[in-house]
mmCIF file of C-alpha atoms in Angstrom:
data_model
loop_
_atom_site.group_PDB
_atom_site.id
_atom_site.type_symbol
_atom_site.label_atom_id
_atom_site.label_comp_id
_atom_site.label_asym_id
_atom_site.label_seq_id
_atom_site.Cartn_x
_atom_site.Cartn_y
_atom_site.Cartn_z
ATOM 1 C CA MET A 17 57.698 -1.932 15.656
ATOM 2 C CA PHE A 18 54.989 0.300 17.143
ATOM 3 C CA PHE A 19 55.796 2.986 19.700
ATOM 4 C CA LEU A 20 53.995 5.827 21.449
ATOM 5 C CA HIS A 21 56.094 8.878 20.624
ATOM 6 C CA GLU A 22 55.932 12.521 21.718
ATOM 7 C CA LEU A 23 56.348 14.926 18.801
ATOM 8 C CA GLU A 24 55.707 18.530 17.864
ATOM 9 C CA GLN A 25 54.439 20.247 14.740
ATOM 10 C CA GLU A 26 54.321 23.853 13.582
ATOM 11 C CA ILE A 27 50.858 24.752 12.248
ATOM 12 C CA THR A 28 49.897 27.975 10.499
ATOM 13 C CA LEU A 29 46.270 29.148 10.482
ATOM 14 C CA HIS A 30 44.591 31.794 8.341
ATOM 15 C CA PRO A 31 42.781 34.558 10.284
ATOM 16 C CA SER A 32 39.432 33.219 9.042
ATOM 17 C CA PHE A 33 39.878 30.299 11.460
ATOM 18 C CA PHE A 34 40.388 32.489 14.533
ATOM 19 C CA GLY A 35 37.555 32.158 17.033
ATOM 20 C CA PRO A 36 36.101 29.867 19.691
ATOM 21 C CA ARG A 37 36.718 26.728 17.552
ATOM 22 C CA ILE A 38 40.388 27.455 16.892
ATOM 23 C CA LYS A 39 41.560 24.423 18.917
ATOM 24 C CA GLU A 40 39.338 22.137 16.832
ATOM 25 C CA TYR A 41 40.777 23.607 13.622
ATOM 26 C CA LEU A 42 44.319 23.126 14.901
ATOM 27 C CA ILE A 43 43.713 19.473 15.775
ATOM 28 C CA ASN A 44 42.050 18.793 12.406
ATOM 29 C CA LYS A 45 44.984 20.418 10.609
ATOM 30 C CA LEU A 46 47.429 18.388 12.714
ATOM 31 C CA LEU A 47 45.736 15.120 11.752
ATOM 32 C CA GLU A 48 45.686 16.085 8.066
ATOM 33 C CA ASP A 49 49.345 17.121 8.073
ATOM 34 C CA VAL A 50 51.011 14.296 9.980
ATOM 35 C CA GLU A 51 48.986 11.073 9.941
ATOM 36 C CA GLY A 52 50.366 8.663 7.349
ATOM 37 C CA THR A 53 53.586 10.620 6.812
ATOM 38 C CA CYS A 54 57.188 9.439 7.146
ATOM 39 C CA ASN A 55 60.124 11.483 8.410
ATOM 40 C CA GLY A 56 62.789 9.068 7.161
ATOM 41 C CA SER A 57 62.967 7.211 10.484
ATOM 42 C CA PHE A 58 59.375 6.161 11.184
ATOM 43 C CA TYR A 59 55.800 6.442 9.945
ATOM 44 C CA ILE A 60 53.216 8.358 11.971
ATOM 45 C CA ILE A 61 50.236 6.001 12.090
ATOM 46 C CA CYS A 62 47.772 7.676 14.410
ATOM 47 C CA VAL A 63 47.691 10.827 16.564
ATOM 48 C CA MET A 64 46.513 9.952 20.065
ATOM 49 C CA ASP A 65 46.157 13.399 21.600
ATOM 50 C CA ALA A 66 47.424 16.968 21.406
ATOM 51 C CA TYR A 67 48.545 17.705 24.972
ATOM 52 C CA GLU A 68 49.971 21.194 24.506
ATOM 53 C CA ILE A 69 49.178 24.028 22.093
ATOM 54 C CA SER A 70 51.271 27.187 22.272
ATOM 55 C CA GLU A 71 49.948 30.709 22.013
ATOM 56 C CA GLY A 72 49.719 31.939 18.449
ATOM 57 C CA ARG A 73 52.505 34.019 16.924
ATOM 58 C CA ILE A 74 51.493 36.430 14.172
ATOM 59 C CA VAL A 75 53.479 35.919 10.973
ATOM 60 C CA PRO A 76 54.673 39.356 9.732
ATOM 61 C CA SER A 77 53.083 40.676 6.516
ATOM 62 C CA SER A 78 50.537 37.839 6.230
ATOM 63 C CA GLY A 79 48.250 38.073 9.275
ATOM 64 C CA ASN A 80 48.441 34.292 9.712
ATOM 65 C CA ALA A 81 49.182 32.838 13.134
ATOM 66 C CA GLU A 82 51.707 30.100 13.828
ATOM 67 C CA PHE A 83 51.187 27.564 16.624
ATOM 68 C CA THR A 84 53.440 24.865 18.054
ATOM 69 C CA VAL A 85 51.415 21.735 18.821
ATOM 70 C CA ARG A 86 52.935 18.993 20.966
ATOM 71 C CA TYR A 87 51.225 15.650 20.577
ATOM 72 C CA ARG A 88 51.474 11.916 21.187
ATOM 73 C CA ALA A 89 51.270 9.530 18.263
ATOM 74 C CA VAL A 90 51.560 5.835 17.499
ATOM 75 C CA VAL A 91 54.534 5.464 15.159
ATOM 76 C CA PHE A 92 55.714 2.493 13.109
ATOM 77 C CA ARG A 93 59.492 2.105 13.123
ATOM 78 C CA PRO A 94 60.938 -1.046 11.542
ATOM 79 C CA PHE A 95 64.283 -2.481 12.646
ATOM 80 C CA LYS A 96 66.827 -4.718 10.949
ATOM 81 C CA GLY A 97 66.318 -8.304 12.135
ATOM 82 C CA GLU A 98 62.653 -7.769 12.994
ATOM 83 C CA VAL A 99 60.083 -10.354 11.852
ATOM 84 C CA VAL A 100 56.985 -8.771 10.326
ATOM 85 C CA ASP A 101 53.835 -9.787 8.483
ATOM 86 C CA ALA A 102 53.506 -8.447 4.938
ATOM 87 C CA ILE A 103 51.227 -8.652 1.915
ATOM 88 C CA VAL A 104 52.714 -9.594 -1.459
ATOM 89 C CA ASN A 105 52.071 -6.957 -4.152
ATOM 90 C CA SER A 106 53.853 -8.443 -7.164
ATOM 91 C CA VAL A 107 55.992 -11.463 -8.082
ATOM 92 C CA ASN A 108 58.714 -11.914 -10.714
ATOM 93 C CA LYS A 109 61.733 -14.157 -11.307
ATOM 94 C CA MET A 110 63.955 -11.790 -9.319
ATOM 95 C CA GLY A 111 61.813 -12.121 -6.183
ATOM 96 C CA PHE A 112 58.688 -10.431 -4.897
ATOM 97 C CA PHE A 113 57.609 -7.001 -3.719
ATOM 98 C CA GLY A 114 55.349 -6.545 -0.728
ATOM 99 C CA SER A 115 54.272 -4.075 1.904
ATOM 100 C CA VAL A 116 54.213 -4.017 5.688
ATOM 101 C CA GLY A 117 51.518 -1.416 6.188
ATOM 102 C CA PRO A 118 53.079 1.733 4.708
ATOM 103 C CA LEU A 119 56.559 0.157 4.391
ATOM 104 C CA PRO A 120 57.464 -1.237 0.928
ATOM 105 C CA LEU A 121 59.823 -4.207 0.858
ATOM 106 C CA PHE A 122 61.542 -6.568 -1.575
ATOM 107 C CA VAL A 123 62.534 -10.200 -1.056
ATOM 108 C CA SER A 124 65.117 -11.468 -3.537
ATOM 109 C CA SER A 125 64.881 -14.996 -4.936
ATOM 110 C CA LYS A 126 68.207 -15.621 -3.129
ATOM 111 C CA PHE A 127 66.365 -15.256 0.166
ATOM 112 C CA ILE A 128 63.544 -17.650 -0.752
ATOM 113 C CA PRO A 129 63.999 -21.349 0.207
ATOM 114 C CA SER A 130 65.564 -23.353 -2.640
ATOM 115 C CA GLU A 131 62.651 -25.808 -2.785
ATOM 116 C CA ILE A 132 60.260 -22.953 -3.624
ATOM 117 C CA LYS A 133 60.646 -22.245 -7.355
ATOM 118 C CA PHE A 134 59.343 -19.474 -9.582
ATOM 119 C CA ASP A 135 56.531 -20.565 -11.906
ATOM 120 C CA ALA A 136 56.074 -18.030 -14.707
ATOM 121 C CA ASN A 137 53.313 -20.094 -16.329
ATOM 122 C CA ALA A 138 51.025 -19.922 -13.318
ATOM 123 C CA THR A 139 48.196 -17.376 -13.192
ATOM 124 C CA PRO A 140 49.124 -15.207 -11.429
ATOM 125 C CA PRO A 141 52.927 -15.823 -11.470
ATOM 126 C CA GLN A 142 54.042 -17.433 -8.220
ATOM 127 C CA TYR A 143 56.720 -19.127 -6.199
ATOM 128 C CA THR A 144 55.676 -22.638 -5.178
ATOM 129 C CA ASP A 145 57.091 -25.914 -3.913
ATOM 130 C CA GLY A 146 54.456 -27.849 -5.869
ATOM 131 C CA ALA A 147 52.528 -28.613 -2.690
ATOM 132 C CA ASP A 148 51.087 -26.265 -0.070
ATOM 133 C CA GLN A 149 53.639 -23.434 -0.234
ATOM 134 C CA VAL A 150 52.518 -20.698 -2.647
ATOM 135 C CA ILE A 151 53.711 -17.099 -2.798
ATOM 136 C CA GLU A 152 51.655 -14.969 -5.189
ATOM 137 C CA LYS A 153 49.960 -11.577 -5.297
ATOM 138 C CA ASP A 154 47.931 -10.874 -2.112
ATOM 139 C CA THR A 155 49.580 -13.705 -0.159
ATOM 140 C CA HIS A 156 50.057 -12.869 3.532
ATOM 141 C CA ILE A 157 53.633 -13.681 4.365
ATOM 142 C CA ARG A 158 55.979 -13.516 7.341
ATOM 143 C CA VAL A 159 59.322 -11.889 6.540
ATOM 144 C CA LYS A 160 62.535 -11.115 8.412
ATOM 145 C CA LEU A 161 63.856 -7.633 7.642
ATOM 146 C CA MET A 162 67.484 -7.858 6.473
ATOM 147 C CA GLY A 163 68.050 -4.166 5.855
ATOM 148 C CA ILE A 164 66.266 -0.816 5.772
ATOM 149 C CA ARG A 165 67.074 2.136 3.529
ATOM 150 C CA SER A 166 66.097 5.599 4.688
ATOM 151 C CA ASP A 167 65.349 8.420 2.238
ATOM 152 C CA VAL A 168 63.826 11.844 2.737
ATOM 153 C CA GLY A 169 60.200 11.153 3.592
ATOM 154 C CA SER A 170 60.313 7.410 2.896
ATOM 155 C CA LEU A 171 61.696 4.028 3.959
ATOM 156 C CA PHE A 172 62.380 0.863 1.976
ATOM 157 C CA ALA A 173 63.222 -2.604 3.291
ATOM 158 C CA VAL A 174 64.711 -5.837 1.989
ATOM 159 C CA GLY A 175 63.744 -9.095 3.614
ATOM 160 C CA SER A 176 64.128 -12.861 3.735
ATOM 161 C CA VAL A 177 61.817 -15.862 4.095
ATOM 162 C CA LYS A 178 64.719 -18.330 4.153
ATOM 163 C CA GLU A 179 64.520 -19.220 7.851
ATOM 164 C CA ASP A 180 62.344 -21.371 10.091
ATOM 165 C CA TYR A 181 58.797 -20.138 10.736
ATOM 166 C CA LEU A 182 58.911 -17.637 7.885
ATOM 167 C CA GLY A 183 56.716 -17.766 4.803
ATOM 168 C CA GLU A 184 52.940 -17.794 4.517
ATOM 169 C CA ALA A 185 51.229 -16.126 7.488
ATOM 170 C CA TYR A 186 47.907 -16.941 9.112
ATOM 171 C CA LEU A 187 44.511 -15.236 9.249
ATOM 172 C CA THR A 188 44.308 -11.465 9.017
ATOM 173 C CA VAL A 189 41.563 -9.281 10.400
ATOM 174 C CA THR A 190 40.908 -5.769 9.146
ATOM 175 C CA ALA A 191 39.780 -3.661 12.083
ATOM 176 C CA ARG A 192 38.531 -0.085 12.078
ATOM 177 C CA PHE A 193 39.794 1.847 15.106
ATOM 178 C CA GLU A 194 38.130 5.028 16.289
ATOM 179 C CA HIS A 195 39.739 7.764 18.381
ATOM 180 C CA THR A 196 37.957 8.117 21.698
ATOM 181 C CA LEU A 197 39.344 11.647 21.938
ATOM 182 C CA PHE A 198 38.661 12.568 18.282
ATOM 183 C CA PRO A 199 35.651 10.387 17.293
ATOM 184 C CA ALA A 200 35.386 11.931 13.827
ATOM 185 C CA HIS A 201 38.761 10.483 12.872
ATOM 186 C CA ALA A 202 38.874 6.732 12.356
ATOM 187 C CA THR A 203 41.712 4.612 11.004
ATOM 188 C CA SER A 204 41.476 1.228 9.308
ATOM 189 C CA VAL A 205 44.432 -1.066 9.896
ATOM 190 C CA VAL A 206 45.226 -4.729 9.355
ATOM 191 C CA ALA A 207 45.642 -6.645 12.605
ATOM 192 C CA TYR A 208 46.937 -10.216 12.509
ATOM 193 C CA GLY A 209 44.925 -12.620 14.585
ATOM 194 C CA ASN A 210 41.256 -12.487 15.492
ATOM 195 C CA ALA A 211 38.743 -9.937 16.736
ATOM 196 C CA GLY A 212 39.719 -10.518 20.358
ATOM 197 C CA GLU A 213 43.367 -9.853 19.606
ATOM 198 C CA ALA A 214 42.464 -6.709 17.655
ATOM 199 C CA SER A 215 40.616 -5.410 20.717
ATOM 200 C CA LEU A 216 43.430 -6.475 23.053
ATOM 201 C CA CYS A 217 46.079 -4.530 21.120
ATOM 202 C CA THR A 218 44.175 -1.287 21.757
ATOM 203 C CA ARG A 219 43.651 -1.780 25.483
ATOM 204 C CA ARG A 220 46.334 0.730 26.499
ATOM 205 C CA LEU A 221 45.480 3.290 23.813
ATOM 206 C CA PRO A 222 42.623 5.832 23.641
ATOM 207 C CA VAL A 223 41.027 4.046 20.692
ATOM 208 C CA LYS A 224 38.321 1.455 20.350
ATOM 209 C CA VAL A 225 37.499 -1.180 17.750
ATOM 210 C CA VAL A 226 34.306 -0.116 15.982
ATOM 211 C CA GLU A 227 34.258 -2.593 13.120
ATOM 212 C CA ILE A 228 35.836 -5.995 12.321
#
């Protein structure tokens, strides 16, 4: 699901940014350009560090300079057959839509256990077995990815909750992670588990949990 990936990005700077702080401007522009984007294969979640910046090349007729920045980033790449935790966004008789972080997904009613029925009269509309199983807007749910469609700049998944141990998920913790290399840039993510687990998942990365 999450990988540390080495990537590169071409960045163009206006001459007004040339000077002793040019590296800072390049890193800020890198973060603005790539964090949260999708290349059709994975989402770039967080830039860890920029380990190589090329010399600038003047762009003819403009005066701008072009730099190649090589960097490491945490990327989110979903795979068919992977079990993920999602949040339900909407429910209808055809199934429900949800999201796994930046990844949108759909679970058809055919891939929901037969004992869990759609109740259009409930507020909000929901799938329920009449007891403790309820799937409605904002429900945290565990889903198996059955297929992933790749488009230019986006991904879309279809999933299933019709297997053992799938369905409603447990407690979620929203943690705010701060770059130790770029303290001004913080990222809020949803980590499943507790505060200790949120801290543990960052042990090998140059980030720290600053808020739970």
